[in-house]
Amino acid sequence: MKADIVVIGAGIVGSTIAREISRYDLKIIAVEKNSDVAFGSPTKANTGIIHAGYDDKPGTVKAQLCSKGNVLWHKIAPEVGAPFKETGSLVVALKEEDMSLLKELKERGEKNSVPDLEIIEDRKELLRREPNLNKEAIAALHAPTAAITSPYELAIAMAENAMKNEVKILLDTQVTGIMVKTGEIRSVQTSKGRIKTNYVVNAAGLRADEVSAMAGINRFTIHPRKGEYYVFEKELNGFVRQILFPVPASISKGIVVTPTVDGNILFGPNAHDVEDKNDSATTSKGLDEVFSGALRLVPKLAEKKNMIIANFCGLRPEPDTNDFILESYDEVRGFINAAGMKSPGLTAAPAVAQTVTDLLMKSGLELREKGSFSALRKPIDRSVRRFDIERANWLIARDPAWGHVVCRCEHVTEGEILEAIRRGATTLDGIKFRTRAGMGRCQGGFCIPHQIKILARELGIPFQEVTKQGGNSRLLPYEAKELLLRAELDDSEEAEKGYPRS
Ligand SMILES: Cc1cc2nc3c(=O)[nH]c(=O)nc-3n(C[C@H](O)[C@H](O)[C@H](O)COP(=O)(O)OP(=O)(O)OC[C@H]3O[C@@H](n4cnc5c(N)ncnc54)[C@H](O)[C@@H]3O)c2cc1C
């Protein structure tokens, strides 16, 4: 294969870069080791906040690109039909000592060009805006441009739009080497063959240090930092209206309580460094920490603990430089790092993509805009679950699958699932991230068998080959007959040992 550019990684950063450079007349291949886009830990498991941009120290790359990214997402998210809601945020001071930090954040924000920041020092006003906020709150920094999104849906939308603009995405394909000769990129070796190219963009998230080393750039390391979460069911929709932050902790923005674009309430994350880049397990100790952190902002959540429906954990790709690494290199021409994309990497992604485009140009790549570029993408139709009766009836008349509700908690129809498969979902998580099937109160207890049936039928594979997220994450390891046979074998072995028959 041949490409003008290879983008390594199809998380939010790689997908957004691929979509940005698809404006130009270039052959672009994105290579992703997972079975789908947005399956990497930080992109699929984060808070989904499009930050206003007051957290990061002015002068850092993060600070420059966060506020710029916020402005860009306000335009791009509607273009690509991704969920996006400008809720605003409050950083809440609970004691007098917090006030100096609140003022510092406001000053930082102003230096970072964040508009309309305001410190509200009237408790009555705070409680009018957030009736369930801790009554001891004394002040809060209000940032009206902070917004929420669904991070995986946003990444999928960017990848779909990139594909519409002729980007090829190779899934289940791992980059294993990068060939550099006389200071120039020559090719990328993958688990499925070699791609000849002179330009490579490294957006490999947690593995970006390893990929950079493949090109001979060994200047930084990335370690995983865990963040755990709880999710409340939608019945609490409206309990919290905007993103609530505590004053920031030393290594993170602290445990946040936020509404989600789908009407749930999410709280977390904590922040703990771990060794293993695959360790995304939640722990009871971590979740207890998250719960008590959330109660400091919204004490009334203590009465709602029985409304928690899920927990999860994401891994931040923390670089030892403590800033985004957005660089090209004289010694390896054509190699660009978009690495160290810790928080606010989701927010900054479109600004990162623009910077990468500039770096490609400075590295000698000729960029000619193509007339066929389309910035627009249609999302999967959600009229049925929104009870848009006229449109729902029209859809059902065309195909009765739109009238067959598969996920009862989220009201997801077979029509939506078929459309998700048509757009590239080949796994249960692929369907879940595109439609929300299995994300409700019962967490898929009812609909997963139905989804397995639909996937097996549409992909033409046996039930046993349907996976949760690709690889060997199969859900049905053997047929019932085989299971019984195995049980009988176990029994006969036990009988031989003289155990009573089970
Ligand atoms: C707990 C937590 C909370 C966060 N909250 C926010 C927030 O609210 N707002 C915000 O702005 N940011 C937030 N972030 C940060 C944000 O999630 C990340 O900055 C962003 O997701 C990074 O995306 P990425 O595309 O760089 O990485 P990834 O999502 O990791 O994507 C990289 C991709 O590269 C692929 N890859 C790796 N190696 C190879 C290889 N050799 N070959 C092929 N493919 C490869 C991986 O499979 C992966 O899919 C948070 C992060 C965490 C973990």
Coordinates of C-alpha atoms and ligand atoms in Angstrom, one line a residue:
M1 CA 0.0 0.0 0.0
K2 CA 1.0 3.6 -0.5
A3 CA -0.1 6.8 1.2
D4 CA 0.8 10.4 1.3
I5 CA 0.3 10.4 5.1
V6 CA -0.2 7.6 7.7
V7 CA -2.0 8.6 10.9
I8 CA -1.3 6.1 13.7
G9 CA -4.2 5.8 16.1
A10 CA -7.9 6.5 15.7
G11 CA -8.9 7.9 19.0
I12 CA -10.3 11.4 19.2
V13 CA -7.0 13.0 18.3
G14 CA -6.1 10.7 15.3
S15 CA -9.7 10.9 14.0
T16 CA -9.8 14.6 14.3
I17 CA -6.4 15.0 12.6
A18 CA -7.5 12.6 9.8
R19 CA -10.7 14.7 9.3
E20 CA -8.8 18.0 9.2
I21 CA -6.2 16.8 6.6
S22 CA -8.9 15.2 4.5
R23 CA -9.6 18.8 3.3
Y24 CA -6.5 18.4 1.1
D25 CA -5.9 16.4 -2.0
L26 CA -3.9 13.6 -0.3
K27 CA -4.1 9.9 0.1
I28 CA -4.5 9.4 3.8
I29 CA -4.5 6.1 5.8
A30 CA -5.3 5.9 9.5
V31 CA -4.1 2.7 11.2
E32 CA -5.8 1.5 14.4
K33 CA -4.9 -1.6 16.4
N34 CA -8.3 -2.0 17.9
S35 CA -11.4 -3.3 16.2
D36 CA -13.1 0.1 16.1
V37 CA -12.3 3.8 16.4
A38 CA -12.6 5.3 19.9
F39 CA -11.9 2.0 21.6
G40 CA -8.7 3.4 23.3
S41 CA -9.0 3.9 27.0
P42 CA -8.8 7.7 27.2
T43 CA -11.2 8.4 24.3
K44 CA -13.9 5.9 25.4
A45 CA -13.6 6.6 29.1
N46 CA -13.3 10.3 30.0
T47 CA -15.6 13.0 31.5
G48 CA -16.7 14.3 28.1
I49 CA -16.1 17.9 29.1
I50 CA -15.2 20.5 26.5
H51 CA -13.3 22.7 28.9
A52 CA -13.5 26.5 28.8
G53 CA -9.7 26.7 29.1
Y54 CA -8.8 28.4 32.4
D55 CA -7.0 25.5 34.1
D56 CA -3.7 25.4 32.2
K57 CA -0.8 27.7 32.9
P58 CA -0.7 30.4 30.2
G59 CA 2.2 29.8 27.8
T60 CA 1.9 26.0 27.8
V61 CA 0.8 24.2 24.6
K62 CA -2.2 22.8 26.5
A63 CA -3.4 26.3 27.5
Q64 CA -3.1 27.7 23.9
L65 CA -4.9 24.8 22.4
C66 CA -7.7 24.2 25.0
S67 CA -9.5 27.5 24.6
K68 CA -9.0 27.4 20.9
G69 CA -10.4 23.8 20.8
N70 CA -13.4 24.9 22.7
V71 CA -14.2 27.5 20.1
L72 CA -13.6 25.1 17.3
W73 CA -15.9 22.3 18.8
H74 CA -18.8 24.8 19.0
K75 CA -18.6 24.9 15.2
I76 CA -17.5 21.4 14.3
A77 CA -19.7 19.2 16.6
P78 CA -22.9 20.4 15.0
E79 CA -21.3 20.0 11.5
V80 CA -20.6 16.3 12.2
G81 CA -23.9 15.8 14.0
A82 CA -22.3 14.9 17.4
P83 CA -24.0 15.5 20.7
F84 CA -22.8 18.8 22.2
K85 CA -24.4 21.0 24.9
E86 CA -23.0 24.3 26.3
T87 CA -24.0 23.9 29.9
G88 CA -21.3 26.2 31.4
S89 CA -19.3 25.2 34.5
L90 CA -18.8 26.3 38.1
V91 CA -15.6 25.8 40.1
V92 CA -16.9 25.8 43.6
A93 CA -15.2 27.3 46.6
L94 CA -16.3 25.8 49.9
K95 CA -14.0 27.7 52.2
E96 CA -12.2 31.0 52.4
E97 CA -8.8 29.5 51.5
D98 CA -10.2 28.4 48.1
M99 CA -10.8 32.0 47.0
S100 CA -7.2 32.8 46.0
L101 CA -7.2 29.8 43.7
L102 CA -10.5 30.8 42.2
K103 CA -9.1 34.2 41.4
E104 CA -5.9 32.7 40.0
L105 CA -8.0 30.5 37.7
K106 CA -9.9 33.5 36.5
E107 CA -6.7 35.4 35.7
R108 CA -5.3 32.3 33.9
G109 CA -8.5 32.0 31.9
E110 CA -8.3 35.7 30.9
K111 CA -4.7 35.2 29.7
N112 CA -5.8 32.1 27.8
S113 CA -8.6 34.2 26.0
V114 CA -11.5 32.5 27.8
P115 CA -14.5 34.8 27.4
D116 CA -17.0 35.9 30.0
L117 CA -15.5 34.4 33.2
E118 CA -17.1 35.6 36.4
I119 CA -16.7 34.9 40.1
I120 CA -20.1 34.6 41.8
E121 CA -19.8 35.4 45.5
D122 CA -23.5 35.3 46.2
R123 CA -24.6 32.0 47.8
K124 CA -28.3 32.6 47.0
E125 CA -27.5 33.1 43.4
L126 CA -25.4 29.9 43.3
L127 CA -28.2 27.9 44.8
R128 CA -30.7 29.5 42.4
R129 CA -28.5 28.2 39.5
E130 CA -27.7 24.9 41.2
P131 CA -30.4 24.0 43.8
N132 CA -28.6 20.8 44.9
L133 CA -25.2 22.3 45.3
N134 CA -23.6 22.1 48.8
K135 CA -25.2 24.8 50.9
E136 CA -21.8 25.7 52.3
A137 CA -20.5 26.9 48.9
I138 CA -19.3 30.5 49.3
A139 CA -18.4 31.3 45.7
A140 CA -17.8 29.9 42.3
L141 CA -16.0 30.7 39.1
H142 CA -18.6 30.6 36.2
A143 CA -17.4 29.7 32.7
P144 CA -20.4 29.9 30.4
T145 CA -18.5 28.4 27.3
A146 CA -17.8 25.0 29.0
A147 CA -19.7 22.3 27.3
I148 CA -20.4 18.5 27.4
T149 CA -20.3 15.9 24.7
S150 CA -20.2 12.2 24.2
P151 CA -16.5 11.6 23.6
Y152 CA -16.8 8.3 21.7
E153 CA -19.7 9.5 19.6
L154 CA -17.6 12.6 18.8
A155 CA -14.6 10.5 17.7
I156 CA -16.8 8.2 15.7
A157 CA -18.5 11.2 14.0
M158 CA -15.0 12.7 13.1
A159 CA -13.8 9.3 11.8
E160 CA -17.0 8.8 9.7
N161 CA -16.7 12.3 8.2
A162 CA -13.0 11.7 7.5
M163 CA -14.0 8.4 5.6
K164 CA -16.6 10.3 3.7
N165 CA -13.7 12.6 2.6
E166 CA -11.7 9.5 1.4
V167 CA -9.6 8.7 4.4
K168 CA -9.0 5.0 4.7
I169 CA -9.1 3.6 8.2
L170 CA -7.5 0.2 8.7
L171 CA -8.8 -1.4 11.9
D172 CA -7.3 -4.4 13.8
T173 CA -4.0 -3.3 12.3
Q174 CA -1.1 -2.6 14.6
V175 CA 1.9 -0.5 13.7
T176 CA 5.0 -2.5 14.5
G177 CA 7.8 -0.4 13.0
I178 CA 8.6 2.8 11.2
M179 CA 11.4 2.8 8.6
V180 CA 13.6 5.9 8.4
K181 CA 16.4 6.2 5.8
T182 CA 18.9 9.1 5.5
G183 CA 16.7 11.1 7.9
E184 CA 13.4 10.6 6.1
I185 CA 10.4 8.5 6.7
R186 CA 10.1 5.7 4.1
S187 CA 7.4 3.3 5.3
V188 CA 5.3 2.1 8.2
Q189 CA 5.3 -1.6 9.0
T190 CA 2.0 -3.0 10.3
S191 CA 0.6 -6.4 11.4
K192 CA -1.0 -6.5 8.0
G193 CA 1.8 -5.4 5.7
R194 CA 3.9 -2.4 4.8
I195 CA 2.6 1.1 3.8
K196 CA 5.0 3.2 1.8
T197 CA 4.8 6.8 2.9
N198 CA 7.0 9.9 3.6
Y199 CA 4.8 11.4 6.4
V200 CA 3.6 9.9 9.6
V201 CA 1.5 11.5 12.4
N202 CA 1.8 9.7 15.7
A203 CA -1.5 9.9 17.6
A204 CA -1.1 6.6 19.5
G205 CA -2.3 7.9 22.9
L206 CA -0.9 5.8 25.8
R207 CA 1.5 4.1 23.3
A208 CA 2.7 7.3 21.6
D209 CA 6.1 7.1 23.4
E210 CA 6.6 3.5 22.0
V211 CA 5.5 4.6 18.5
S212 CA 7.8 7.6 18.6
A213 CA 10.7 5.4 19.6
M214 CA 10.0 3.3 16.5
A215 CA 11.0 6.4 14.4
G216 CA 14.1 6.9 16.6
I217 CA 12.6 9.8 18.6
N218 CA 13.1 8.8 22.3
R219 CA 12.7 12.1 24.1
F220 CA 9.7 11.4 26.3
T221 CA 7.8 8.7 28.2
I222 CA 4.1 8.3 28.8
H223 CA 2.6 6.6 31.9
P224 CA -1.0 5.8 32.7
R225 CA -2.9 7.7 35.3
K226 CA -6.2 6.1 36.3
G227 CA -9.5 8.0 36.7
E228 CA -12.6 6.1 38.0
Y229 CA -16.2 7.1 37.6
Y230 CA -19.8 6.4 38.7
V231 CA -22.8 6.9 36.4
F232 CA -26.3 7.7 37.7
E233 CA -29.4 6.7 35.8
K234 CA -31.4 9.2 33.8
E235 CA -34.2 9.5 36.3
L236 CA -31.9 12.1 38.0
N237 CA -31.8 14.2 34.8
G238 CA -31.8 17.8 35.9
F239 CA -30.5 17.1 39.4
V240 CA -27.3 18.9 38.4
R241 CA -27.6 21.4 35.6
Q242 CA -24.0 22.3 34.8
I243 CA -20.5 20.9 35.2
L244 CA -19.4 21.3 38.9
F245 CA -15.7 21.3 39.7
P246 CA -14.1 21.5 43.1
V247 CA -11.0 23.8 43.3
P248 CA -8.4 21.8 41.4
A249 CA -6.2 19.2 43.1
S250 CA -2.4 19.2 42.6
I251 CA -2.4 16.6 39.8
S252 CA -5.9 16.8 38.4
K253 CA -9.0 19.0 38.1
G254 CA -10.5 17.1 41.0
I255 CA -13.7 15.0 41.3
V256 CA -16.4 16.5 39.1
V257 CA -20.1 16.1 39.1
T258 CA -21.6 16.7 35.7
P259 CA -24.7 16.0 33.6
T260 CA -24.1 14.0 30.5
V261 CA -25.5 14.8 27.0
D262 CA -27.8 11.8 27.4
G263 CA -29.3 12.9 30.7
N264 CA -27.3 10.8 33.2
I265 CA -25.2 12.2 36.0
L266 CA -21.5 11.3 35.9
F267 CA -19.0 11.8 38.7
G268 CA -15.3 11.3 38.9
P269 CA -12.5 11.0 38.1
N270 CA -9.9 10.4 40.8
A271 CA -6.3 10.4 39.8
H272 CA -3.8 7.6 40.6
D273 CA -0.6 6.7 38.7
V274 CA -0.4 3.0 37.7
E275 CA 2.3 1.0 36.0
D276 CA 0.3 -1.1 33.5
K277 CA -1.1 0.6 30.3
N278 CA -3.8 -2.1 30.2
D279 CA -4.9 -1.7 33.8
S280 CA -8.3 -0.1 33.5
A281 CA -10.0 -2.0 36.4
T282 CA -12.1 -0.1 38.9
T283 CA -11.4 -0.7 42.6
S284 CA -13.8 -0.4 45.5
K285 CA -11.3 1.9 47.3
G286 CA -11.1 4.2 44.2
L287 CA -14.9 4.3 43.8
D288 CA -15.4 5.1 47.5
E289 CA -13.0 8.0 47.0
V290 CA -15.0 9.2 43.9
F291 CA -18.3 9.0 45.8
S292 CA -17.1 11.0 48.8
G293 CA -15.5 13.5 46.4
A294 CA -18.8 14.0 44.7
L295 CA -20.7 14.4 48.0
R296 CA -18.5 17.4 48.9
L297 CA -20.1 19.3 45.9
V298 CA -23.6 17.7 46.0
P299 CA -24.3 16.2 49.4
K300 CA -27.8 15.1 48.4
L301 CA -26.4 12.5 46.1
A302 CA -25.9 10.4 49.3
E303 CA -29.6 9.6 49.2
K304 CA -29.4 8.5 45.6
K305 CA -26.8 5.8 45.8
N306 CA -29.3 3.1 44.6
M307 CA -29.6 5.0 41.3
I308 CA -26.0 4.3 40.3
I309 CA -26.1 2.1 37.2
A310 CA -22.4 1.7 36.2
N311 CA -18.8 2.4 37.0
F312 CA -15.8 2.6 34.7
C313 CA -12.2 3.7 34.6
G314 CA -10.1 5.6 32.0
L315 CA -6.3 5.9 31.7
R316 CA -4.8 9.3 31.0
P317 CA -1.7 9.3 28.8
E318 CA 0.6 11.4 31.1
P319 CA 3.8 12.6 29.4
D320 CA 6.9 13.2 31.6
T321 CA 7.0 16.7 29.9
N322 CA 3.6 17.5 31.6
D323 CA 2.5 19.2 28.3
F324 CA 1.3 18.1 24.9
I325 CA 4.1 17.1 22.6
L326 CA 3.4 18.6 19.2
E327 CA 6.5 18.5 17.2
S328 CA 8.2 17.7 13.9
Y329 CA 11.9 16.8 13.8
D330 CA 14.9 17.8 11.6
E331 CA 16.6 14.5 12.1
V332 CA 13.5 12.5 11.0
R333 CA 11.8 14.5 8.3
G334 CA 8.1 13.8 7.9
F335 CA 7.5 12.5 11.4
I336 CA 5.1 14.4 13.6
N337 CA 4.2 13.7 17.2
A338 CA 0.7 14.5 18.5
A339 CA 1.6 12.8 21.8
G340 CA 1.1 13.3 25.5
M341 CA -2.6 14.0 25.0
K342 CA -3.6 14.1 28.6
S343 CA -6.6 16.2 29.6
P344 CA -7.7 18.5 28.0
G345 CA -6.9 16.5 24.9
L346 CA -10.5 15.9 24.0
T347 CA -11.2 19.7 24.1
A348 CA -7.9 20.6 22.3
A349 CA -8.2 17.9 19.5
P350 CA -9.4 20.2 16.7
A351 CA -6.7 22.8 17.5
V352 CA -4.2 20.0 17.7
A353 CA -5.3 18.9 14.2
Q354 CA -4.7 22.4 12.9
T355 CA -1.2 22.6 14.5
V356 CA -0.4 19.2 12.9
T357 CA -1.5 20.5 9.5
D358 CA 0.9 23.5 9.9
L359 CA 3.7 21.1 11.0
L360 CA 3.1 18.9 7.9
M361 CA 3.3 21.9 5.7
K362 CA 6.5 23.1 7.3
S363 CA 7.9 19.6 6.8
G364 CA 7.5 20.0 3.1
L365 CA 4.1 18.4 2.4
E366 CA 2.2 20.2 -0.4
L367 CA -1.3 20.9 0.7
R368 CA -3.9 21.7 -2.0
E369 CA -7.5 22.0 -0.9
K370 CA -9.9 19.7 -2.7
G371 CA -13.2 21.0 -3.9
S372 CA -15.0 17.8 -2.9
F373 CA -14.4 18.2 0.9
S374 CA -17.7 18.1 2.9
A375 CA -17.6 19.1 6.5
L376 CA -21.1 17.6 7.1
R377 CA -22.2 14.2 8.5
K378 CA -25.6 13.0 9.4
P379 CA -25.9 11.2 12.7
I380 CA -27.9 8.0 13.1
D381 CA -31.6 8.8 13.2
R382 CA -33.0 8.9 16.8
S383 CA -36.5 10.0 16.0
V384 CA -38.2 6.9 17.5
R385 CA -36.6 7.3 20.9
R386 CA -37.4 11.0 20.8
F387 CA -41.0 10.2 20.1
D388 CA -41.0 12.2 16.9
I389 CA -44.1 10.3 15.8
E390 CA -44.4 11.7 12.3
R391 CA -40.8 10.8 11.4
A392 CA -40.9 7.5 13.3
N393 CA -43.9 6.4 11.3
W394 CA -42.2 7.3 8.1
L395 CA -39.1 5.3 9.0
I396 CA -41.2 2.3 10.1
A397 CA -43.2 2.4 6.8
R398 CA -39.8 2.1 5.0
D399 CA -38.5 -0.7 7.2
P400 CA -40.3 -2.3 10.2
A401 CA -37.0 -2.7 12.0
W402 CA -37.4 0.9 13.0
G403 CA -40.5 -0.1 15.0
H404 CA -38.7 -3.0 16.8
V405 CA -37.3 -1.7 20.1
V406 CA -34.3 -3.8 21.1
C407 CA -32.9 -1.9 24.1
R408 CA -35.9 -1.1 26.2
C409 CA -34.0 1.2 28.7
E410 CA -32.7 3.5 26.0
H411 CA -35.4 2.8 23.4
V412 CA -32.9 1.8 20.7
T413 CA -34.6 0.2 17.7
E414 CA -33.3 -2.5 15.4
G415 CA -33.3 0.1 12.7
E416 CA -30.6 2.1 14.6
I417 CA -28.6 -1.1 15.3
L418 CA -28.7 -2.0 11.6
E419 CA -27.6 1.5 10.7
A420 CA -24.7 1.3 13.2
I421 CA -23.6 -2.0 11.6
R422 CA -23.8 -0.4 8.2
R423 CA -21.6 2.4 9.4
G424 CA -18.9 0.0 10.6
A425 CA -19.9 -1.5 14.0
T426 CA -18.8 -5.2 14.2
T427 CA -18.9 -5.6 18.0
L428 CA -21.3 -5.1 20.9
D429 CA -19.3 -2.0 22.1
G430 CA -19.3 -0.7 18.5
I431 CA -23.1 -0.8 18.6
K432 CA -23.2 0.6 22.1
F433 CA -21.0 3.6 21.3
R434 CA -23.0 4.4 18.2
T435 CA -26.6 3.9 19.6
R436 CA -26.4 3.6 23.4
A437 CA -27.9 0.1 23.3
G438 CA -27.1 -1.5 26.6
M439 CA -26.2 1.8 28.4
G440 CA -29.4 2.1 30.4
R441 CA -30.6 0.9 33.8
C442 CA -30.2 -2.8 33.0
Q443 CA -26.8 -2.3 31.4
G444 CA -27.6 -4.7 28.5
G445 CA -29.1 -7.5 30.6
F446 CA -32.1 -7.6 28.4
C447 CA -30.9 -6.6 25.0
I448 CA -27.4 -8.1 24.6
P449 CA -28.7 -11.6 23.5
H450 CA -30.9 -9.8 20.9
Q451 CA -27.9 -7.7 19.8
I452 CA -25.7 -10.9 19.5
K453 CA -28.4 -12.4 17.2
I454 CA -28.6 -9.3 15.0
L455 CA -24.8 -9.0 14.7
A456 CA -24.4 -12.7 13.9
R457 CA -27.1 -12.5 11.3
E458 CA -25.8 -9.3 9.7
L459 CA -22.1 -10.2 9.7
G460 CA -22.8 -13.8 8.7
I461 CA -20.9 -15.3 11.6
P462 CA -21.9 -17.9 14.3
F463 CA -23.1 -16.5 17.7
Q464 CA -19.9 -17.7 19.3
E465 CA -17.8 -15.4 17.2
V466 CA -19.6 -12.2 18.2
T467 CA -17.3 -10.2 20.5
K468 CA -17.7 -7.4 23.0
Q469 CA -14.8 -5.3 21.6
G470 CA -12.9 -7.5 19.2
G471 CA -9.9 -9.7 19.8
N472 CA -10.8 -12.6 22.1
S473 CA -13.6 -10.8 24.0
R474 CA -16.2 -13.4 22.9
L475 CA -19.3 -13.6 25.0
L476 CA -20.5 -17.1 24.2
P477 CA -17.5 -19.4 24.4
Y478 CA -19.4 -22.6 23.4
E479 CA -22.8 -24.0 22.5
A480 CA -25.1 -25.2 25.3
K481 CA -24.5 -28.8 24.1
E482 CA -20.8 -28.5 24.4
L483 CA -21.2 -26.9 27.8
L484 CA -23.3 -29.9 29.0
L485 CA -20.7 -32.3 27.6
R486 CA -17.9 -30.4 29.5
A487 CA -20.0 -30.5 32.7
E488 CA -20.5 -34.3 32.3
L489 CA -16.7 -34.7 31.8
D490 CA -16.1 -32.7 35.0
D491 CA -18.6 -34.9 36.8
S492 CA -17.0 -38.1 35.7
E493 CA -13.6 -36.9 36.8
E494 CA -15.0 -36.0 40.1
A495 CA -16.8 -39.4 40.4
E496 CA -13.5 -41.0 39.7
K497 CA -12.0 -39.1 42.7
G498 CA -15.0 -40.3 44.8
Y499 CA -16.8 -36.9 45.1
P500 CA -20.6 -37.0 45.3
R501 CA -22.3 -36.3 42.0
S502 CA -23.3 -32.6 41.5
Ligands
LIG1 C1 -10.2 9.9 33.3 C2 -10.0 10.8 32.2 C3 -10.8 12.0 32.1 C4 -10.6 12.9 31.1 N1 -11.5 14.0 30.9 C5 -11.4 14.8 29.9 C6 -12.3 15.8 29.7 O1 -13.3 15.9 30.3 N2 -12.1 16.7 28.7 C7 -10.9 16.7 27.9 O2 -10.8 17.6 27.1 N3 -10.1 15.7 28.0 C8 -10.3 14.7 29.0 N4 -9.4 13.7 29.1 C9 -8.3 13.5 28.1 C10 -8.8 12.9 26.9 O3 -9.6 11.8 27.1 C11 -7.5 12.5 26.1 O4 -6.7 13.6 25.9 C12 -7.9 11.9 24.7 O5 -8.9 10.9 24.8 C13 -6.6 11.3 24.1 O6 -7.0 10.8 22.8 P1 -6.0 10.1 21.8 O7 -6.7 10.0 20.5 O8 -4.7 10.9 21.9 O9 -5.7 8.7 22.6 P2 -6.4 7.3 22.4 O10 -7.8 7.4 22.7 O11 -5.6 6.4 23.3 O12 -6.2 6.9 21.0 C14 -5.0 6.4 20.5 C15 -5.2 5.2 19.6 O13 -4.0 4.7 19.1 C16 -4.1 3.3 19.0 N5 -2.8 2.8 18.9 C17 -1.8 2.8 19.9 N6 -0.7 2.2 19.5 C18 -0.9 1.8 18.2 C19 -0.2 1.0 17.2 N7 1.1 0.6 17.5 N8 -0.7 0.8 16.0 C20 -2.0 1.2 15.8 N9 -2.8 1.9 16.6 C21 -2.2 2.1 17.8 C22 -4.9 2.9 20.2 O14 -5.5 1.6 20.0 C23 -5.9 4.0 20.4 O15 -7.1 3.7 19.8 C24 -9.6 12.7 30.1 C25 -8.9 11.5 30.1 C26 -9.1 10.6 31.1 C27 -8.4 9.3 31.1

